Amino acid sequence: SIHARVVAPPCAAMAAISDEMAKLPGFRRTAPLKNNHRGATLENSDSLVAKENVQPVELECLKHVFKWLDTKKDDRLCWVEISEALAKLGHKTPREQIELWIWEVDDDLDNMVSQEEFFTMYQRCISDHTGLEPRNLFNLVQFLMYDKDFTGHISVEQTLQILFVRHGRGELDAEIKEIFGDQEQQKGPDGQELKINFSQFLTRANERLTRMRWAKKEVSKAAGSKR
Protein backbone atom coordinates (compact mmCIF):
# COMPACT_ATOMS: atom_id res chain seq x y z
CA SER A 1 0.00 0.00 0.00
CA ILE A 2 1.05 3.61 -0.48
CA HIS A 3 2.44 5.15 2.71
CA ALA A 4 2.12 8.82 3.48
CA ARG A 5 1.88 11.39 6.24
CA VAL A 6 -1.44 12.57 7.59
CA VAL A 7 -2.39 16.11 6.61
CA ALA A 8 -3.39 18.75 9.15
CA PRO A 9 -6.83 18.26 10.73
CA PRO A 10 -9.70 19.98 8.91
CA CYS A 11 -11.20 23.17 10.32
CA ALA A 12 -14.08 21.30 11.99
CA ALA A 13 -11.65 19.17 13.96
CA MET A 14 -9.41 22.13 14.77
CA ALA A 15 -12.30 24.01 16.39
CA ALA A 16 -12.09 21.79 19.48
CA ILE A 17 -8.31 22.06 19.78
CA SER A 18 -6.72 24.78 21.86
CA ASP A 19 -3.87 26.93 20.58
CA GLU A 20 -1.60 25.29 23.15
CA MET A 21 -2.52 21.80 21.94
CA ALA A 22 -2.03 22.76 18.30
CA LYS A 23 1.52 23.90 19.09
CA LEU A 24 2.57 20.64 20.73
CA PRO A 25 5.55 18.89 19.12
CA GLY A 26 4.36 16.29 16.66
CA PHE A 27 0.95 17.87 16.14
CA ARG A 28 1.75 19.90 13.06
CA ARG A 29 2.00 18.36 9.61
CA THR A 30 4.25 19.92 7.00
CA ALA A 31 4.81 17.36 4.23
CA PRO A 32 2.12 16.64 1.62
CA LEU A 33 0.74 13.09 1.67
CA LYS A 34 2.47 12.03 -1.53
CA ASN A 35 5.91 13.27 -0.47
CA ASN A 36 6.45 11.15 2.62
CA HIS A 37 7.95 7.63 2.54
CA ARG A 38 5.68 6.22 5.27
CA GLY A 39 3.12 7.12 7.90
CA ALA A 40 -0.57 6.42 7.98
CA THR A 41 -1.74 4.86 4.74
CA LEU A 42 -3.93 6.96 2.51
CA GLU A 43 -6.72 4.48 3.24
CA ASN A 44 -6.34 5.12 6.96
CA SER A 45 -5.71 8.87 6.99
CA ASP A 46 -9.32 10.04 7.15
CA SER A 47 -9.95 8.06 10.33
CA LEU A 48 -6.88 9.54 12.02
CA VAL A 49 -7.03 13.28 11.50
CA ALA A 50 -9.95 14.11 13.79
CA LYS A 51 -8.74 11.94 16.67
CA GLU A 52 -5.06 12.81 17.08
CA ASN A 53 -4.97 14.68 20.34
CA VAL A 54 -2.34 13.86 22.97
CA GLN A 55 -3.41 14.80 26.50
CA PRO A 56 -1.04 16.80 28.75
CA VAL A 57 -0.49 13.80 31.06
CA GLU A 58 0.53 11.70 28.08
CA LEU A 59 2.83 14.43 26.80
CA GLU A 60 4.67 14.60 30.12
CA CYS A 61 5.10 10.81 30.12
CA LEU A 62 6.35 10.90 26.54
CA LYS A 63 8.94 13.53 27.43
CA HIS A 64 10.02 11.45 30.43
CA VAL A 65 10.43 8.32 28.27
CA PHE A 66 12.28 10.15 25.49
CA LYS A 67 14.70 11.66 28.01
CA TRP A 68 15.43 8.21 29.47
CA LEU A 69 15.96 6.64 26.05
CA ASP A 70 18.15 9.53 24.84
CA THR A 71 21.33 8.48 26.68
CA LYS A 72 23.52 10.53 24.32
CA LYS A 73 21.48 13.65 25.14
CA ASP A 74 21.40 14.85 21.53
CA ASP A 75 17.58 14.98 21.22
CA ARG A 76 17.59 12.04 18.82
CA LEU A 77 17.32 8.29 19.28
CA CYS A 78 19.63 5.94 17.37
CA TRP A 79 19.41 2.17 17.11
CA VAL A 80 22.06 1.71 19.83
CA GLU A 81 20.05 3.69 22.40
CA ILE A 82 16.90 1.72 21.63
CA SER A 83 18.88 -1.53 21.74
CA GLU A 84 20.28 -0.67 25.15
CA ALA A 85 16.79 0.09 26.47
CA LEU A 86 15.47 -3.23 25.18
CA ALA A 87 18.41 -5.06 26.77
CA LYS A 88 17.61 -3.43 30.13
CA LEU A 89 14.08 -4.76 29.75
CA GLY A 90 15.42 -8.26 29.11
CA HIS A 91 14.24 -8.18 25.50
CA LYS A 92 17.35 -8.20 23.31
CA THR A 93 16.47 -7.41 19.71
CA PRO A 94 18.62 -7.70 16.55
CA ARG A 95 19.99 -4.47 15.08
CA GLU A 96 18.18 -4.98 11.76
CA GLN A 97 14.83 -5.16 13.55
CA ILE A 98 15.47 -2.00 15.53
CA GLU A 99 16.56 -0.20 12.35
CA LEU A 100 13.22 -1.20 10.81
CA TRP A 101 11.41 0.24 13.85
CA ILE A 102 13.25 3.51 13.29
CA TRP A 103 12.55 3.55 9.56
CA GLU A 104 8.83 3.16 10.24
CA VAL A 105 8.73 6.53 12.04
CA ASP A 106 11.74 8.32 10.52
CA ASP A 107 10.04 11.01 8.44
CA ASP A 108 13.23 12.86 7.49
CA LEU A 109 15.19 9.66 6.73
CA ASP A 110 18.21 10.46 8.89
CA ASN A 111 18.18 7.00 10.54
CA MET A 112 17.29 8.62 13.86
CA VAL A 113 14.08 9.34 15.75
CA SER A 114 13.74 13.01 16.66
CA GLN A 115 11.45 14.17 19.44
CA GLU A 116 9.04 15.50 16.81
CA GLU A 117 8.93 12.11 15.09
CA PHE A 118 8.60 10.42 18.48
CA PHE A 119 5.48 12.41 19.37
CA THR A 120 4.02 12.08 15.88
CA MET A 121 4.44 8.30 16.04
CA TYR A 122 2.49 8.21 19.30
CA GLN A 123 -0.32 10.35 17.90
CA ARG A 124 -0.68 8.18 14.83
CA CYS A 125 -0.87 4.97 16.84
CA ILE A 126 -3.35 6.12 19.48
CA SER A 127 -5.58 7.37 16.64
CA ASP A 128 -5.44 4.12 14.67
CA HIS A 129 -8.19 1.55 15.21
CA THR A 130 -7.42 -0.52 12.13
CA GLY A 131 -3.96 -1.90 12.95
CA LEU A 132 -2.48 -0.34 9.82
CA GLU A 133 -0.02 1.91 11.66
CA PRO A 134 3.43 0.45 12.42
CA ARG A 135 3.54 -0.13 16.19
CA ASN A 136 6.95 -1.58 16.98
CA LEU A 137 8.42 1.52 18.61
CA PHE A 138 5.02 2.53 19.96
CA ASN A 139 4.74 -0.71 21.96
CA LEU A 140 8.08 -0.04 23.63
CA VAL A 141 7.15 3.56 24.39
CA GLN A 142 3.72 2.62 25.73
CA PHE A 143 5.26 0.11 28.14
CA LEU A 144 7.80 2.67 29.36
CA MET A 145 5.05 5.26 29.87
CA TYR A 146 3.44 2.84 32.32
CA ASP A 147 6.80 1.87 33.87
CA LYS A 148 7.65 5.38 35.08
CA ASP A 149 10.54 4.24 37.27
CA PHE A 150 11.91 1.99 34.51
CA THR A 151 11.95 -1.15 36.65
CA GLY A 152 11.16 -3.49 33.74
CA HIS A 153 7.74 -4.52 35.10
CA ILE A 154 4.28 -2.96 35.20
CA SER A 155 1.19 -3.55 37.33
CA VAL A 156 -2.47 -2.68 36.78
CA GLU A 157 -2.15 0.26 39.16
CA GLN A 158 0.71 1.74 37.12
CA THR A 159 -1.39 1.78 33.94
CA LEU A 160 -4.51 3.39 35.37
CA GLN A 161 -3.66 7.08 34.90
CA ILE A 162 -2.72 6.80 31.22
CA LEU A 163 -5.55 4.38 30.41
CA PHE A 164 -8.14 6.59 32.10
CA VAL A 165 -6.95 9.72 30.29
CA ARG A 166 -6.81 7.93 26.94
CA HIS A 167 -9.96 5.77 27.11
CA GLY A 168 -12.18 7.08 29.90
CA ARG A 169 -13.88 5.09 32.65
CA GLY A 170 -16.17 3.25 30.24
CA GLU A 171 -13.35 1.42 28.46
CA LEU A 172 -10.92 1.16 31.38
CA ASP A 173 -11.70 -2.43 32.40
CA ALA A 174 -11.51 -3.65 28.80
CA GLU A 175 -8.13 -1.99 28.30
CA ILE A 176 -6.77 -3.51 31.52
CA LYS A 177 -7.97 -6.92 30.35
CA GLU A 178 -6.16 -6.46 27.03
CA ILE A 179 -2.87 -5.88 28.88
CA PHE A 180 -3.15 -8.21 31.87
CA GLY A 181 -5.83 -10.77 30.98
CA ASP A 182 -9.03 -11.66 32.83
CA GLN A 183 -9.47 -10.48 36.42
CA GLU A 184 -8.42 -13.82 37.88
CA GLN A 185 -5.20 -13.59 35.85
CA GLN A 186 -4.38 -10.20 37.35
CA LYS A 187 -3.17 -11.72 40.64
CA GLY A 188 0.05 -13.66 41.17
CA PRO A 189 0.28 -17.08 42.91
CA ASP A 190 0.76 -15.29 46.24
CA GLY A 191 -2.38 -13.21 45.76
CA GLN A 192 -0.40 -10.04 45.12
CA GLU A 193 -1.06 -7.80 42.13
CA LEU A 194 0.40 -9.31 38.99
CA LYS A 195 3.36 -7.58 37.35
CA ILE A 196 4.33 -8.29 33.76
CA ASN A 197 7.56 -7.63 31.88
CA PHE A 198 7.98 -6.10 28.43
CA SER A 199 8.09 -9.44 26.60
CA GLN A 200 4.75 -10.44 28.16
CA PHE A 201 3.29 -7.02 27.39
CA LEU A 202 4.48 -7.28 23.78
CA THR A 203 2.94 -10.73 23.30
CA ARG A 204 -0.48 -9.42 24.30
CA ALA A 205 -0.07 -6.23 22.25
CA ASN A 206 0.74 -8.27 19.13
CA GLU A 207 -2.22 -10.59 19.74
CA ARG A 208 -4.46 -7.55 19.94
CA LEU A 209 -2.97 -6.11 16.76
CA THR A 210 -3.66 -9.36 14.92
CA ARG A 211 -7.33 -9.24 16.00
CA MET A 212 -7.60 -5.61 14.87
CA ARG A 213 -6.23 -6.46 11.44
CA TRP A 214 -8.52 -9.47 11.03
CA ALA A 215 -11.50 -7.32 12.02
CA LYS A 216 -10.46 -4.78 9.40
CA LYS A 217 -10.32 -7.54 6.76
CA GLU A 218 -13.76 -8.86 7.73
CA VAL A 219 -15.27 -5.39 7.46
CA SER A 220 -13.64 -4.94 4.05
CA LYS A 221 -14.99 -8.32 2.89
CA ALA A 222 -18.50 -7.47 4.05
CA ALA A 223 -18.39 -4.09 2.30
CA GLY A 224 -17.14 -5.75 -0.90
CA SER A 225 -19.87 -8.39 -0.90
CA LYS A 226 -22.60 -5.71 -0.79
CA ARG A 227 -21.40 -4.05 -3.97
mmCIF file of N, CA and C in Angstrom, residues 126 129 160 162-179 208:
data_model
loop_
_atom_site.group_PDB
_atom_site.id
_atom_site.type_symbol
_atom_site.label_atom_id
_atom_site.label_comp_id
_atom_site.label_asym_id
_atom_site.label_seq_id
_atom_site.Cartn_x
_atom_site.Cartn_y
_atom_site.Cartn_z
ATOM 1 N N ILE A 126 -2.187 6.048 18.605
ATOM 2 C CA ILE A 126 -3.355 6.123 19.477
ATOM 3 C C ILE A 126 -4.611 6.462 18.681
ATOM 4 N N HIS A 129 -7.382 2.663 14.732
ATOM 5 C CA HIS A 129 -8.194 1.548 15.214
ATOM 6 C C HIS A 129 -8.298 0.439 14.167
ATOM 7 N N LEU A 160 -3.190 2.782 35.238
ATOM 8 C CA LEU A 160 -4.514 3.390 35.373
ATOM 9 C C LEU A 160 -4.579 4.833 34.901
ATOM 10 N N ILE A 162 -2.779 6.645 32.683
ATOM 11 C CA ILE A 162 -2.720 6.800 31.221
ATOM 12 C C ILE A 162 -3.966 6.203 30.568
ATOM 13 N N LEU A 163 -4.376 5.027 31.010
ATOM 14 C CA LEU A 163 -5.545 4.385 30.409
ATOM 15 C C LEU A 163 -6.802 5.206 30.628
ATOM 16 N N PHE A 164 -6.949 5.791 31.822
ATOM 17 C CA PHE A 164 -8.141 6.594 32.101
ATOM 18 C C PHE A 164 -8.169 7.847 31.230
ATOM 19 N N VAL A 165 -7.037 8.516 31.115
ATOM 20 C CA VAL A 165 -6.951 9.725 30.292
ATOM 21 C C VAL A 165 -7.216 9.405 28.823
ATOM 22 N N ARG A 166 -6.678 8.284 28.356
ATOM 23 C CA ARG A 166 -6.805 7.935 26.943
ATOM 24 C C ARG A 166 -8.173 7.360 26.593
ATOM 25 N N HIS A 167 -8.756 6.524 27.479
ATOM 26 C CA HIS A 167 -9.956 5.767 27.110
ATOM 27 C C HIS A 167 -11.194 6.095 27.930
ATOM 28 N N GLY A 168 -11.027 6.779 29.062
ATOM 29 C CA GLY A 168 -12.182 7.081 29.904
ATOM 30 C C GLY A 168 -12.581 5.888 30.763
ATOM 31 N N ARG A 169 -13.474 6.135 31.722
ATOM 32 C CA ARG A 169 -13.878 5.086 32.654
ATOM 33 C C ARG A 169 -14.601 3.948 31.942
ATOM 34 N N GLY A 170 -15.367 4.263 30.914
ATOM 35 C CA GLY A 170 -16.172 3.247 30.239
ATOM 36 C C GLY A 170 -15.362 2.126 29.613
ATOM 37 N N GLU A 171 -14.159 2.428 29.134
ATOM 38 C CA GLU A 171 -13.346 1.420 28.456
ATOM 39 C C GLU A 171 -12.164 0.948 29.298
ATOM 40 N N LEU A 172 -12.092 1.442 30.538
ATOM 41 C CA LEU A 172 -10.923 1.162 31.379
ATOM 42 C C LEU A 172 -10.743 -0.327 31.649
ATOM 43 N N ASP A 173 -11.802 -1.004 32.070
ATOM 44 C CA ASP A 173 -11.697 -2.426 32.402
ATOM 45 C C ASP A 173 -11.292 -3.256 31.186
ATOM 46 N N ALA A 174 -11.846 -2.907 30.024
ATOM 47 C CA ALA A 174 -11.514 -3.651 28.796
ATOM 48 C C ALA A 174 -10.046 -3.465 28.429
ATOM 49 N N GLU A 175 -9.533 -2.250 28.616
ATOM 50 C CA GLU A 175 -8.129 -1.990 28.296
ATOM 51 C C GLU A 175 -7.200 -2.728 29.259
ATOM 52 N N ILE A 176 -7.566 -2.763 30.539
ATOM 53 C CA ILE A 176 -6.771 -3.506 31.524
ATOM 54 C C ILE A 176 -6.740 -4.991 31.161
ATOM 55 N N LYS A 177 -7.882 -5.515 30.746
ATOM 56 C CA LYS A 177 -7.966 -6.924 30.350
ATOM 57 C C LYS A 177 -7.070 -7.212 29.149
ATOM 58 N N GLU A 178 -7.002 -6.266 28.214
ATOM 59 C CA GLU A 178 -6.157 -6.458 27.034
ATOM 60 C C GLU A 178 -4.681 -6.587 27.432
ATOM 61 N N ILE A 179 -4.274 -5.878 28.473
ATOM 62 C CA ILE A 179 -2.867 -5.875 28.885
ATOM 63 C C ILE A 179 -2.550 -7.019 29.839
ATOM 64 N N ARG A 208 -3.397 -8.529 20.156
ATOM 65 C CA ARG A 208 -4.460 -7.545 19.935
ATOM 66 C C ARG A 208 -4.377 -6.953 18.538
#
